[in-house]
PDB file of C-alpha atoms in Angstrom:
ATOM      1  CA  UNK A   1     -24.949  -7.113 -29.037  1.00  0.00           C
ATOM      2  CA  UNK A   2     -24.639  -4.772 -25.933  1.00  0.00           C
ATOM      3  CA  UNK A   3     -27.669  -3.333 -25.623  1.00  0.00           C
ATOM      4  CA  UNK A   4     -26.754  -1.025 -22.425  1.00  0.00           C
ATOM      5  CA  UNK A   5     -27.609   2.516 -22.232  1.00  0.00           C
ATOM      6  CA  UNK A   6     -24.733   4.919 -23.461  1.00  0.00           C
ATOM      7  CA  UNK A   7     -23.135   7.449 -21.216  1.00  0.00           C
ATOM      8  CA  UNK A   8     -22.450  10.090 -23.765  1.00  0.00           C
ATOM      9  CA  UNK A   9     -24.653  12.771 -25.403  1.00  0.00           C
ATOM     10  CA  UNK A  10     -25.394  11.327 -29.008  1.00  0.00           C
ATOM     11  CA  UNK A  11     -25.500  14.803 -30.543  1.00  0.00           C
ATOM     12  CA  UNK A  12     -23.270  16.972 -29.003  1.00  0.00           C
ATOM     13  CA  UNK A  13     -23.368  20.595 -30.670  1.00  0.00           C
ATOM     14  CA  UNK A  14     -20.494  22.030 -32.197  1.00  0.00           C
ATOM     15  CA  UNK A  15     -18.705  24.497 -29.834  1.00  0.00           C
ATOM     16  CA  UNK A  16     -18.263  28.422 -30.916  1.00  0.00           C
ATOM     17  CA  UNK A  17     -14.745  28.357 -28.993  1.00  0.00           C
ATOM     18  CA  UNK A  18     -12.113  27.175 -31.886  1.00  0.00           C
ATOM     19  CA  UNK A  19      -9.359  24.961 -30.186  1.00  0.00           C
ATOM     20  CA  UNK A  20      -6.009  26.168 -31.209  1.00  0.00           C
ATOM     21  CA  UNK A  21      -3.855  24.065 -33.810  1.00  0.00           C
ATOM     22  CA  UNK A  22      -2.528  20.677 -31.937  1.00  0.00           C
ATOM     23  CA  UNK A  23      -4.789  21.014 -29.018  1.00  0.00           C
ATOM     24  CA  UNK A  24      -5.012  17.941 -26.955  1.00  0.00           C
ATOM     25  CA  UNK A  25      -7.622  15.814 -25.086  1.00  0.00           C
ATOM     26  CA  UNK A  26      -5.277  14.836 -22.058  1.00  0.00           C
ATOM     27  CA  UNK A  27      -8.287  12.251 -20.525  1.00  0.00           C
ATOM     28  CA  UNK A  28     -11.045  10.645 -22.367  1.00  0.00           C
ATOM     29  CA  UNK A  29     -11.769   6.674 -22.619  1.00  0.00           C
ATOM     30  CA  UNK A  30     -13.008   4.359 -25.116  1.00  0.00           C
ATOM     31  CA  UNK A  31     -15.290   1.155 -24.020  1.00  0.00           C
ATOM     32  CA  UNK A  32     -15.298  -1.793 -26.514  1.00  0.00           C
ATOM     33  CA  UNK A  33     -16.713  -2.447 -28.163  1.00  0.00           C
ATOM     34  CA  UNK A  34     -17.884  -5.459 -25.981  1.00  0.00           C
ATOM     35  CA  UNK A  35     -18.413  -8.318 -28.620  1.00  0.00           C
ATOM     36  CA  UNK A  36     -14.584  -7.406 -29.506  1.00  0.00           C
ATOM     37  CA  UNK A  37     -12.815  -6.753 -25.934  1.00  0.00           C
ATOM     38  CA  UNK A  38     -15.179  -7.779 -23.322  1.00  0.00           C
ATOM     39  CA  UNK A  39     -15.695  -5.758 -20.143  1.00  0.00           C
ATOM     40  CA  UNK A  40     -14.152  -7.363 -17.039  1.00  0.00           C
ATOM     41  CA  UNK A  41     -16.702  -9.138 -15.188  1.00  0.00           C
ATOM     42  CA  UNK A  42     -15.981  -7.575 -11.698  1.00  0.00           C
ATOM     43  CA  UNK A  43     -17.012  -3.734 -13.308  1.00  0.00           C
ATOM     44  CA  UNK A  44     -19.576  -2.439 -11.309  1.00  0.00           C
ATOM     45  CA  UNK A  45     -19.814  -0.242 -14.610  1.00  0.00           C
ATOM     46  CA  UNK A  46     -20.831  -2.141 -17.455  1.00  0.00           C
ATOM     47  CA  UNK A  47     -22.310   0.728 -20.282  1.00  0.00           C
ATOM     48  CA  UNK A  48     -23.684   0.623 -23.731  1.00  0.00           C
ATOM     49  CA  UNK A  49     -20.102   0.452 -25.453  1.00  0.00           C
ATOM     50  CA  UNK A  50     -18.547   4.081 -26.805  1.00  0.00           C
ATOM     51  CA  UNK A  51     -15.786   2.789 -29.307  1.00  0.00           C
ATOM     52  CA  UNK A  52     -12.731   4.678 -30.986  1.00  0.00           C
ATOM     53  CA  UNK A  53     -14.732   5.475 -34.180  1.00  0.00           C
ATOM     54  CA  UNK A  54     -16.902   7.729 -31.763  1.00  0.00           C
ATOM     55  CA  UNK A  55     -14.403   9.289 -30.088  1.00  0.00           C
ATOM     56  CA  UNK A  56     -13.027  10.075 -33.135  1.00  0.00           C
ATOM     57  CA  UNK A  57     -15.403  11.789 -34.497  1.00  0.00           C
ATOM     58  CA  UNK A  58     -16.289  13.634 -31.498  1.00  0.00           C
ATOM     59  CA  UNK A  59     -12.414  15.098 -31.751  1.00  0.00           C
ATOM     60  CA  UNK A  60     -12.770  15.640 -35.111  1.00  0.00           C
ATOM     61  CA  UNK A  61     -15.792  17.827 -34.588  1.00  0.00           C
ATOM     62  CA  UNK A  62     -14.411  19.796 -31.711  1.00  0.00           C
ATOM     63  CA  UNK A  63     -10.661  20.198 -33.147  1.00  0.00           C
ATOM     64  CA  UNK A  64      -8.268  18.079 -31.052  1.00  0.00           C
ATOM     65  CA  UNK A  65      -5.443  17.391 -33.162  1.00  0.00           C
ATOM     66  CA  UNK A  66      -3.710  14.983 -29.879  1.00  0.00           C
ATOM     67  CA  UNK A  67      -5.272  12.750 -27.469  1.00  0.00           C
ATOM     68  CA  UNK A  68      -4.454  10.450 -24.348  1.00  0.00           C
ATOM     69  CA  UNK A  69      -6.605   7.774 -23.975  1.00  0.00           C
ATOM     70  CA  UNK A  70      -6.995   6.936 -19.905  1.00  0.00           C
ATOM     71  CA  UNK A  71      -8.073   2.828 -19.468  1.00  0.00           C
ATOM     72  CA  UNK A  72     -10.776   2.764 -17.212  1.00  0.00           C
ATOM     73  CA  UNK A  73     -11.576   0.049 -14.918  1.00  0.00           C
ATOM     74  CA  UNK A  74     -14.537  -1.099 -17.253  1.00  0.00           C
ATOM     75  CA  UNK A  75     -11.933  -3.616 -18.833  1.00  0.00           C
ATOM     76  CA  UNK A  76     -10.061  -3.864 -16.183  1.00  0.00           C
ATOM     77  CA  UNK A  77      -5.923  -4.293 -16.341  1.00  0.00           C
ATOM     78  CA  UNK A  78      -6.567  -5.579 -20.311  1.00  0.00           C
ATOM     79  CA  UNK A  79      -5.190  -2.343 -22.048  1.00  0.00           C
ATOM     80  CA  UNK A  80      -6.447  -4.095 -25.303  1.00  0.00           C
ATOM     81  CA  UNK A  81      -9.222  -1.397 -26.106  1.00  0.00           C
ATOM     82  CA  UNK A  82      -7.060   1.017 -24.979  1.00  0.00           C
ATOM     83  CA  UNK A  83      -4.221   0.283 -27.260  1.00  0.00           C
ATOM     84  CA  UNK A  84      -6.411  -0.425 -30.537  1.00  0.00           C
ATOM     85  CA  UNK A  85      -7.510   3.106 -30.259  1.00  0.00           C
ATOM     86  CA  UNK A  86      -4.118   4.634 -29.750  1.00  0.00           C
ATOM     87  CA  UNK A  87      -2.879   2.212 -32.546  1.00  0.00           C
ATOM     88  CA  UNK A  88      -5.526   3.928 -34.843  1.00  0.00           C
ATOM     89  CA  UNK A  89      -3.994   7.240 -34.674  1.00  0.00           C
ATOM     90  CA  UNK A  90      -0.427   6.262 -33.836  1.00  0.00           C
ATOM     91  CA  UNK A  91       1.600   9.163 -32.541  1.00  0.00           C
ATOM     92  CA  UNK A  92      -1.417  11.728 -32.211  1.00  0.00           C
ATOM     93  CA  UNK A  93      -2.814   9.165 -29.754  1.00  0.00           C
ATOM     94  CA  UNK A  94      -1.342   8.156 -26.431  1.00  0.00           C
ATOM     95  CA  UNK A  95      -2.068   6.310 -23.319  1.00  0.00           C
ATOM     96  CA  UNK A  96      -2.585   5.713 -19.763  1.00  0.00           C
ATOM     97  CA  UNK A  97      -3.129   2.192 -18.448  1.00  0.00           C
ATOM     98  CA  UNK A  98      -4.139   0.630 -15.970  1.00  0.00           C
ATOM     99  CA  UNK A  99      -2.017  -2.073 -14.172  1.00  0.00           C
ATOM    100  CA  UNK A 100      -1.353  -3.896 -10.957  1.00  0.00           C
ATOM    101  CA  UNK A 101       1.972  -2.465  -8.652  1.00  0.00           C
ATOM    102  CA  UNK A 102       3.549  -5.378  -9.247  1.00  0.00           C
ATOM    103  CA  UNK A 103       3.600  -5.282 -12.710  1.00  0.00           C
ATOM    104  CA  UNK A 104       7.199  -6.457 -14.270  1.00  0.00           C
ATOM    105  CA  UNK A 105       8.714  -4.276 -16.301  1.00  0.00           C
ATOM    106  CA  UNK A 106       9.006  -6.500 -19.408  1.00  0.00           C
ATOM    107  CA  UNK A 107       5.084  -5.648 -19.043  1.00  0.00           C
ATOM    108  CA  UNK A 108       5.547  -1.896 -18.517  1.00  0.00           C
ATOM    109  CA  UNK A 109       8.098  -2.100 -21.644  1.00  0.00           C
ATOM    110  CA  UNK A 110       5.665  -3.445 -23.707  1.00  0.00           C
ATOM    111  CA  UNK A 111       3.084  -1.182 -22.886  1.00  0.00           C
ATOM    112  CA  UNK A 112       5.334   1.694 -23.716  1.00  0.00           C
ATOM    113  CA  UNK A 113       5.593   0.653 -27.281  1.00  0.00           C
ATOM    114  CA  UNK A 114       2.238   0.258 -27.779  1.00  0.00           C
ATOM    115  CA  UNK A 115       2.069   3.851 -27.135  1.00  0.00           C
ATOM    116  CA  UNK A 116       1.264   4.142 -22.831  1.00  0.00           C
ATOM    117  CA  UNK A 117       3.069   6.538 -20.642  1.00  0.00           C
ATOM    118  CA  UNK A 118       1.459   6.242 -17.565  1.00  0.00           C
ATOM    119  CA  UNK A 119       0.251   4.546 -14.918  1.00  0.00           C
ATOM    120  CA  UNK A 120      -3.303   5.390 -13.519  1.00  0.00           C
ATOM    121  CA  UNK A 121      -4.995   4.337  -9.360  1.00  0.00           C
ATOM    122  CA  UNK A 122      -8.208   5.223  -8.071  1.00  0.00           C
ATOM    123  CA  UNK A 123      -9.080   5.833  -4.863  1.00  0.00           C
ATOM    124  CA  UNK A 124     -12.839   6.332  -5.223  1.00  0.00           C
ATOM    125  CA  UNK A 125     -14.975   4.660  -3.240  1.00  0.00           C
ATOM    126  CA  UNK A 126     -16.919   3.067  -6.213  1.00  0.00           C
ATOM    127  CA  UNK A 127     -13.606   2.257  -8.216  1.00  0.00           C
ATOM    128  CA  UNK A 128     -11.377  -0.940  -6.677  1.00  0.00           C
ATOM    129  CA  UNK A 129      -8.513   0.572  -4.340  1.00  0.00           C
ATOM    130  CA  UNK A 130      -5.579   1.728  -5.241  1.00  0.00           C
ATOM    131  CA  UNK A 131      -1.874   0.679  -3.927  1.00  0.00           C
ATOM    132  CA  UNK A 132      -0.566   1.723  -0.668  1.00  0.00           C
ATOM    133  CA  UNK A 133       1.921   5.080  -0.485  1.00  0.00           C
ATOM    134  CA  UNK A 134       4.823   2.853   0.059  1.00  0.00           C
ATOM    135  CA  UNK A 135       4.063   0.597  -2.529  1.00  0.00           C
ATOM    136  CA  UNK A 136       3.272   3.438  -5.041  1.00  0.00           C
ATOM    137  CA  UNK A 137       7.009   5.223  -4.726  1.00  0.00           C
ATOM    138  CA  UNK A 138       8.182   1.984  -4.976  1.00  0.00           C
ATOM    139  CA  UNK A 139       6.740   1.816  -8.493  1.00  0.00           C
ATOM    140  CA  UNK A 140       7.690   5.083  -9.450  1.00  0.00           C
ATOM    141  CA  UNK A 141      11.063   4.220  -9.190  1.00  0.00           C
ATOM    142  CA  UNK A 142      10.787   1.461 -11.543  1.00  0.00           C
ATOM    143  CA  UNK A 143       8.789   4.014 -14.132  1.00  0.00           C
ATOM    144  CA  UNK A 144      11.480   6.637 -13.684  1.00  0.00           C
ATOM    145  CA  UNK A 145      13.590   4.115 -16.051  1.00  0.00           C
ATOM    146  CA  UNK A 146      10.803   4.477 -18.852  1.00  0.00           C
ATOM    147  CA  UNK A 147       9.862   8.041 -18.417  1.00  0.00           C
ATOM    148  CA  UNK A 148       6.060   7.209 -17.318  1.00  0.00           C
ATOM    149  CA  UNK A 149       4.541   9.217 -14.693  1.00  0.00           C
ATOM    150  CA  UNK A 150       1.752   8.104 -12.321  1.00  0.00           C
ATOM    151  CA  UNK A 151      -1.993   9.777 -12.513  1.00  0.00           C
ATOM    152  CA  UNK A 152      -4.261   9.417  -9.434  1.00  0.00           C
ATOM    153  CA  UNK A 153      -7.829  10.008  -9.395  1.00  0.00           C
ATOM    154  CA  UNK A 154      -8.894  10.457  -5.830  1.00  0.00           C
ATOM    155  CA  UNK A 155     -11.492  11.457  -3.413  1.00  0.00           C
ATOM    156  CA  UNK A 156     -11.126  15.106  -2.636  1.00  0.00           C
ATOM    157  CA  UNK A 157     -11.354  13.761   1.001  1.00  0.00           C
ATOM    158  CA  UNK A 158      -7.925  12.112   0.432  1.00  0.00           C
ATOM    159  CA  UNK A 159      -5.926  14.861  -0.485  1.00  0.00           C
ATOM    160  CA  UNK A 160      -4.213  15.817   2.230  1.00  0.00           C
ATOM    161  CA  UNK A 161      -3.904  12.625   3.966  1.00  0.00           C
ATOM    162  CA  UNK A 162      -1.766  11.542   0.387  1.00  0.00           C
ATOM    163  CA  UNK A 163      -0.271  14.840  -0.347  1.00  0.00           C
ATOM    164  CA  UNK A 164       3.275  14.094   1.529  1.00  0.00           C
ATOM    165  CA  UNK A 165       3.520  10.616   0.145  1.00  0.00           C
ATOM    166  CA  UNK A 166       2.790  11.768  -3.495  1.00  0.00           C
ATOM    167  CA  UNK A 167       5.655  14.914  -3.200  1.00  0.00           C
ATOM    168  CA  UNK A 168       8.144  12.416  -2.826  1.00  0.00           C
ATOM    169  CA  UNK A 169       7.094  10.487  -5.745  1.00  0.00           C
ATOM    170  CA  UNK A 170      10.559  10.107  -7.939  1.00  0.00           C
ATOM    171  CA  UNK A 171       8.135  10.416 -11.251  1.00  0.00           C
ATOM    172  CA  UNK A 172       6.091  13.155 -12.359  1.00  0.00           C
ATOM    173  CA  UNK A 173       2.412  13.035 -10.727  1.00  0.00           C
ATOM    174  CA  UNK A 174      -1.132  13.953 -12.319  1.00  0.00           C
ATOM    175  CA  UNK A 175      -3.800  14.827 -10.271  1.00  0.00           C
ATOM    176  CA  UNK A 176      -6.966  13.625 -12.073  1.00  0.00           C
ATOM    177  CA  UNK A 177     -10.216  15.809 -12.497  1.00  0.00           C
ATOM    178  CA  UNK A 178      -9.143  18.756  -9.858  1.00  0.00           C
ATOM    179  CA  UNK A 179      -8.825  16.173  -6.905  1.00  0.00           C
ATOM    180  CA  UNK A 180     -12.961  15.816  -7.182  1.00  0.00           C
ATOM    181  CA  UNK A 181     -13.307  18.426  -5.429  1.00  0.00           C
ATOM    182  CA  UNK A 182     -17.210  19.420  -4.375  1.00  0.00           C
ATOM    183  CA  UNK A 183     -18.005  23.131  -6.405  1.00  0.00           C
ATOM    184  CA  UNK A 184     -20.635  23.535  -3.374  1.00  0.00           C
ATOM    185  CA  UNK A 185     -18.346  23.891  -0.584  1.00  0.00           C
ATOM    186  CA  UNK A 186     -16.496  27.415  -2.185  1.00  0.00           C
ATOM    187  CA  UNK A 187     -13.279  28.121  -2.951  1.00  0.00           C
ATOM    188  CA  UNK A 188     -11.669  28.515   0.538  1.00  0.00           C
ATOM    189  CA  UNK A 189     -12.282  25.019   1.136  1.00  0.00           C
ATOM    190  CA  UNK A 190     -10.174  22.409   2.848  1.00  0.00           C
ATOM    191  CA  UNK A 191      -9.577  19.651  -0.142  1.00  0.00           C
ATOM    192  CA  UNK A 192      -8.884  22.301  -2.548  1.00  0.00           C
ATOM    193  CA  UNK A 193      -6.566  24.746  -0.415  1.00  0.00           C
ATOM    194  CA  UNK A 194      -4.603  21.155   0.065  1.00  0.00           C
ATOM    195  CA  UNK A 195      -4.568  20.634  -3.468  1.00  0.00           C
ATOM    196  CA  UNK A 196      -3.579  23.852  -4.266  1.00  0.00           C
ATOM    197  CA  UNK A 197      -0.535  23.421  -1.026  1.00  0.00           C
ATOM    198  CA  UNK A 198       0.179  20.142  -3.173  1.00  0.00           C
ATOM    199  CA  UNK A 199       0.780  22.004  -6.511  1.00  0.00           C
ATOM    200  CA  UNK A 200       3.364  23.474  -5.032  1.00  0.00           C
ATOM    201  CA  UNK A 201       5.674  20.468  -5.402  1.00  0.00           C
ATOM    202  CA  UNK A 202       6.963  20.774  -9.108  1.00  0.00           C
ATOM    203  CA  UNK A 203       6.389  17.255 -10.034  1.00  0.00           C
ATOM    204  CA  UNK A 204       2.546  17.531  -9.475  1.00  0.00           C
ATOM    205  CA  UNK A 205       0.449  18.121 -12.392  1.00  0.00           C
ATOM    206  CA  UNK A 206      -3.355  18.708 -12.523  1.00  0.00           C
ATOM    207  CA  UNK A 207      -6.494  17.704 -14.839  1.00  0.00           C
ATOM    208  CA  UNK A 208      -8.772  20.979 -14.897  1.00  0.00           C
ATOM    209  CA  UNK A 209     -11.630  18.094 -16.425  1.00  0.00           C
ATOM    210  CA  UNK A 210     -14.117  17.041 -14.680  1.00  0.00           C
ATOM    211  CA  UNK A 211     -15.928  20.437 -14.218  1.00  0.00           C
ATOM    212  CA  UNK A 212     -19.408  18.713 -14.361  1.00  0.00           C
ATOM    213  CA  UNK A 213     -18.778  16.379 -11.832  1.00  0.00           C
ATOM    214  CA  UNK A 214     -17.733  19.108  -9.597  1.00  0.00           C
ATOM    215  CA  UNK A 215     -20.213  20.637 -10.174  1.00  0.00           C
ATOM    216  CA  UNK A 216     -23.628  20.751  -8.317  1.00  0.00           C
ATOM    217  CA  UNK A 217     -25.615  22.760 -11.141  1.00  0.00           C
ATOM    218  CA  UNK A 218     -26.867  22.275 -14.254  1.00  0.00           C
ATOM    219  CA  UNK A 219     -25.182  23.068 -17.360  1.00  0.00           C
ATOM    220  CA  UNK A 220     -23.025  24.970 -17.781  1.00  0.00           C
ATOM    221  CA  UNK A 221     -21.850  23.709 -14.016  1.00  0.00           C
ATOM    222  CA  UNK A 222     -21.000  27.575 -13.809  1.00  0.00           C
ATOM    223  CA  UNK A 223     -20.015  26.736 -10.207  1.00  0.00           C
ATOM    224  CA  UNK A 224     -16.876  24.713 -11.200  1.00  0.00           C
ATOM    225  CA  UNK A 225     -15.188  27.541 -13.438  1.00  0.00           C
ATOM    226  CA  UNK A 226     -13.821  29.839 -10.143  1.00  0.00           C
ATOM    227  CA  UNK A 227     -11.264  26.402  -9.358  1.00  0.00           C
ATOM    228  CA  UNK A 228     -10.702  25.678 -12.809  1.00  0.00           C
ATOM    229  CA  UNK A 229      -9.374  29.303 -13.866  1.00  0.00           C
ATOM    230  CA  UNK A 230      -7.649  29.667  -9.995  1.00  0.00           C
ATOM    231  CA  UNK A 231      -5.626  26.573 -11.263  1.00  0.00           C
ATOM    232  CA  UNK A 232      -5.373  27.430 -14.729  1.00  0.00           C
ATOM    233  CA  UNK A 233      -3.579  31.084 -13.493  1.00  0.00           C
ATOM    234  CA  UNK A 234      -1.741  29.986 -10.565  1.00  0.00           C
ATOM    235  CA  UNK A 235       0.085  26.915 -12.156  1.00  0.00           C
ATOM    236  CA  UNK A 236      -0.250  27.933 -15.822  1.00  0.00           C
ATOM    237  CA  UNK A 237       2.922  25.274 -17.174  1.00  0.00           C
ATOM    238  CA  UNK A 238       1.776  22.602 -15.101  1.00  0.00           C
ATOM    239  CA  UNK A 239      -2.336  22.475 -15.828  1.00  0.00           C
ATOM    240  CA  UNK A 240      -3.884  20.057 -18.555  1.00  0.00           C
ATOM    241  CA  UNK A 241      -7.715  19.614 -19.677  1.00  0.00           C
ATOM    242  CA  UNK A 242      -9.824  16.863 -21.100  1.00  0.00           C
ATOM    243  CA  UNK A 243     -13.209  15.946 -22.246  1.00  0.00           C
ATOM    244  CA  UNK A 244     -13.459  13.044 -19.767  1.00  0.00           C
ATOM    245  CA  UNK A 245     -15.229  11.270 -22.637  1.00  0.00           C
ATOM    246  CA  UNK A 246     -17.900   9.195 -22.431  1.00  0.00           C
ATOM    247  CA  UNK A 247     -18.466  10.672 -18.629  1.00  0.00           C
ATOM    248  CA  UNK A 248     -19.066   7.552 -16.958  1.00  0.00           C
ATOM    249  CA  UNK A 249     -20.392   7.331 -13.711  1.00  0.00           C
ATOM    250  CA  UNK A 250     -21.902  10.723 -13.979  1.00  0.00           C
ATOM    251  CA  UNK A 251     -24.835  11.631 -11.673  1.00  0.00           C
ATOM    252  CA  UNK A 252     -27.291  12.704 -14.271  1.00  0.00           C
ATOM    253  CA  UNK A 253     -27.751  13.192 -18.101  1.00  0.00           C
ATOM    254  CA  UNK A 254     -24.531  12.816 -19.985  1.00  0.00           C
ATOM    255  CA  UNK A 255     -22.799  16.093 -20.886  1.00  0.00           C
ATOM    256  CA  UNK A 256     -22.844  18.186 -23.751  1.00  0.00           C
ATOM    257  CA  UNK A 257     -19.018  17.792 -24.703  1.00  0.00           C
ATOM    258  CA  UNK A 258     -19.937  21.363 -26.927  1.00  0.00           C
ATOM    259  CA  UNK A 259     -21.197  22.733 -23.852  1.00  0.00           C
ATOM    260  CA  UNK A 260     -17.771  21.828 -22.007  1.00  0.00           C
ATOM    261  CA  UNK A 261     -15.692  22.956 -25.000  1.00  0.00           C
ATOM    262  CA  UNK A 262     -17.086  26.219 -24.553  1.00  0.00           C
ATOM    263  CA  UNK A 263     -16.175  26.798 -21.088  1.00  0.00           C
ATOM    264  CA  UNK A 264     -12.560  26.744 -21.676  1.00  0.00           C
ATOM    265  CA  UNK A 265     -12.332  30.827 -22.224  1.00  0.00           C
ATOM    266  CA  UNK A 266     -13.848  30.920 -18.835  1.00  0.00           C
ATOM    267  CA  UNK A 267     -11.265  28.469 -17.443  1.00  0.00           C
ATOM    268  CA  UNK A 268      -8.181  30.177 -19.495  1.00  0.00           C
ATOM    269  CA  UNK A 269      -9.302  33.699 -20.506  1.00  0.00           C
ATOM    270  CA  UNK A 270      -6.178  34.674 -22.270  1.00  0.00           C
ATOM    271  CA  UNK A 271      -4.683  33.411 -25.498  1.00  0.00           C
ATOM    272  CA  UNK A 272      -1.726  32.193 -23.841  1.00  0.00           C
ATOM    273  CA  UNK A 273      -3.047  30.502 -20.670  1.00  0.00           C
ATOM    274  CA  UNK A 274      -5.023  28.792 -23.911  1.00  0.00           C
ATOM    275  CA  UNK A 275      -2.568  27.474 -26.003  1.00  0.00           C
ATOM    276  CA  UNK A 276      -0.622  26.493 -22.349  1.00  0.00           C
ATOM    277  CA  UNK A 277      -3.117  24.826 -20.692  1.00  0.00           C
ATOM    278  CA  UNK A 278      -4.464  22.936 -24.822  1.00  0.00           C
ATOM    279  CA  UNK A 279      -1.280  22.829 -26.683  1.00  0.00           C
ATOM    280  CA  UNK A 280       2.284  23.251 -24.894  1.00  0.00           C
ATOM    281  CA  UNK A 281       1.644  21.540 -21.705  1.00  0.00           C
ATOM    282  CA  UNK A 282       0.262  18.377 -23.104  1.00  0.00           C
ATOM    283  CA  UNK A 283       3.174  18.313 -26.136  1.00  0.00           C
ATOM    284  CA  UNK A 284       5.640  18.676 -23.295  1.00  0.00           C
ATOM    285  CA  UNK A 285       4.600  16.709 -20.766  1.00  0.00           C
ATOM    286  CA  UNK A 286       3.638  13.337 -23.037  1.00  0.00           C
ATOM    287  CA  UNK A 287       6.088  14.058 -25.208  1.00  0.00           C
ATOM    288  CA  UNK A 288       4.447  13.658 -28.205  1.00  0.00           C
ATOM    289  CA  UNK A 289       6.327  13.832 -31.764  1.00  0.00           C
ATOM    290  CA  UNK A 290       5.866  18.336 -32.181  1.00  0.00           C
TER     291      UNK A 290
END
């Protein structure tokens, strides 16, 4: 029995904001649980276990119709948690994996009917590294044939030093949790005036999740919303959100997911820059059955 602490709020409260019909969590995770698919020994994470069934119901109380399911590297390259949970909600639920650069593409083909379309490398100092540039376009080439895209979750640090290498990516590219940027540091800052430069290339997406960790405040991490909603406005078709479910690796308390459901009118203050950034972005860009 895993007998870790949790890294999720047990009781989250139900949010007054009311997601619009289909809305989608674009990046959330599910770990074990262990006794069933076993964390990979070389985690440096290894948390009480936060299974489909509570992910689930977490959705279910907040309103998310879609979901894509991001492997994290608590079980390493073994998409098997992953998959279960997409397999449980076939068709509303999709995935990101994650995989070695070398992977063959029988591998990536089997993947991709198990319901992945993606691709995800950190570059986080407390995550293991991700592929070089070079080798990373060469793998986008190869997932140009199955219409998977590549997601990178990065120091803010990093941006610019990966921003030319990433606009010549042949497949389309997420930017995970608004390049981790620091909330402290203001909105004319370097990493996110680079981020905002990198936007600019058409094949770049962006995760406006991950408020809280930009954040250096308390909830409501207040200080996050001003880069959130400049993203949210300034690249309206090409933004996505996501709980980040169960927040692991976060520096305090676990989240209130109500309390981050409720900052989405602050992030996207109109009706439409809602049911972009919730509903028509996500259905577009993973494709899911409308």
């Amino acid at each position: 029995m895993n007998t870790a602490p949790i890294t999720y709020h047990p009781a989250p409260r139900k949010p007054s904001f009311v997601m619009p019909a289909g809305a989608c969590d674009t990046h959330c995770h599910v770990f074990g649980p262990g006794d069933r698919f076993p964390y990979a020994p070389e985690s440096r994470l290894q948390p009480g276990d936060a299974p489909k069934e509570k992910l689930f119901a977490l959705h279910d109380m907040i309103g998310i119709e879609r979901c894509v399911i991001v492997q994290t590297g608590v079980h390493g390259f073994d998409n098997s948690a992953t998959a279960d949970a997409i397999s449980a909600r076939a068709g509303r639920y999709l995935g990101i994996a994650l995989l070695p650069a070398d992977v063959p593409d029988d591998e990536i083909a089997r993947h991709h009917a198990l319901g992945f379309r993606g691709i995800r490398f950190n570059y986080m100092a407390h995550l293991e590294g991700g592929a070089s540039m070079d080798t990373l376009l060469r793998l986008a080439d190869r997932l140009s044939k199955f219409g998977w895209h590549l997601q990178i979750h990065m120091d803010s640090d990093l941006i610019a030093e990966k921003a030319s290498g990433l606009a010549k990516a042949s497949v389309p590219v997420v930017i995970d949790h608004m390049g981790r940027i620091d909330a402290s540091r203001g909105l004319d800052q370097v990493p996110f005036n680079a981020l905002q430069r990198l936007m600019e290339t058409r094949h770049i997406h962006v995760k406006v999740s991950g408020g809280e960790r930009a954040s250096r405040l308390d909830a409501p991490y207040e200080d996050a919303v001003p880069f959130a909603r400049k993203l949210v406005e300034t690249f309206p078709d090409r933004v996505l959100w996501g709980t980040d479910w169960p927040h692991p690796n976060f520096r305090s308390l676990p989240p209130d997911d109500g309390v981050l459901v409720d900052l989405i009118p602050e992030i996207a203050p109109t009706r439409e820059l809602q049911q972009a950034l919730l509903v028509d972005n996500p259905l577009r860009f993973y494709r899911f059955a409308a």
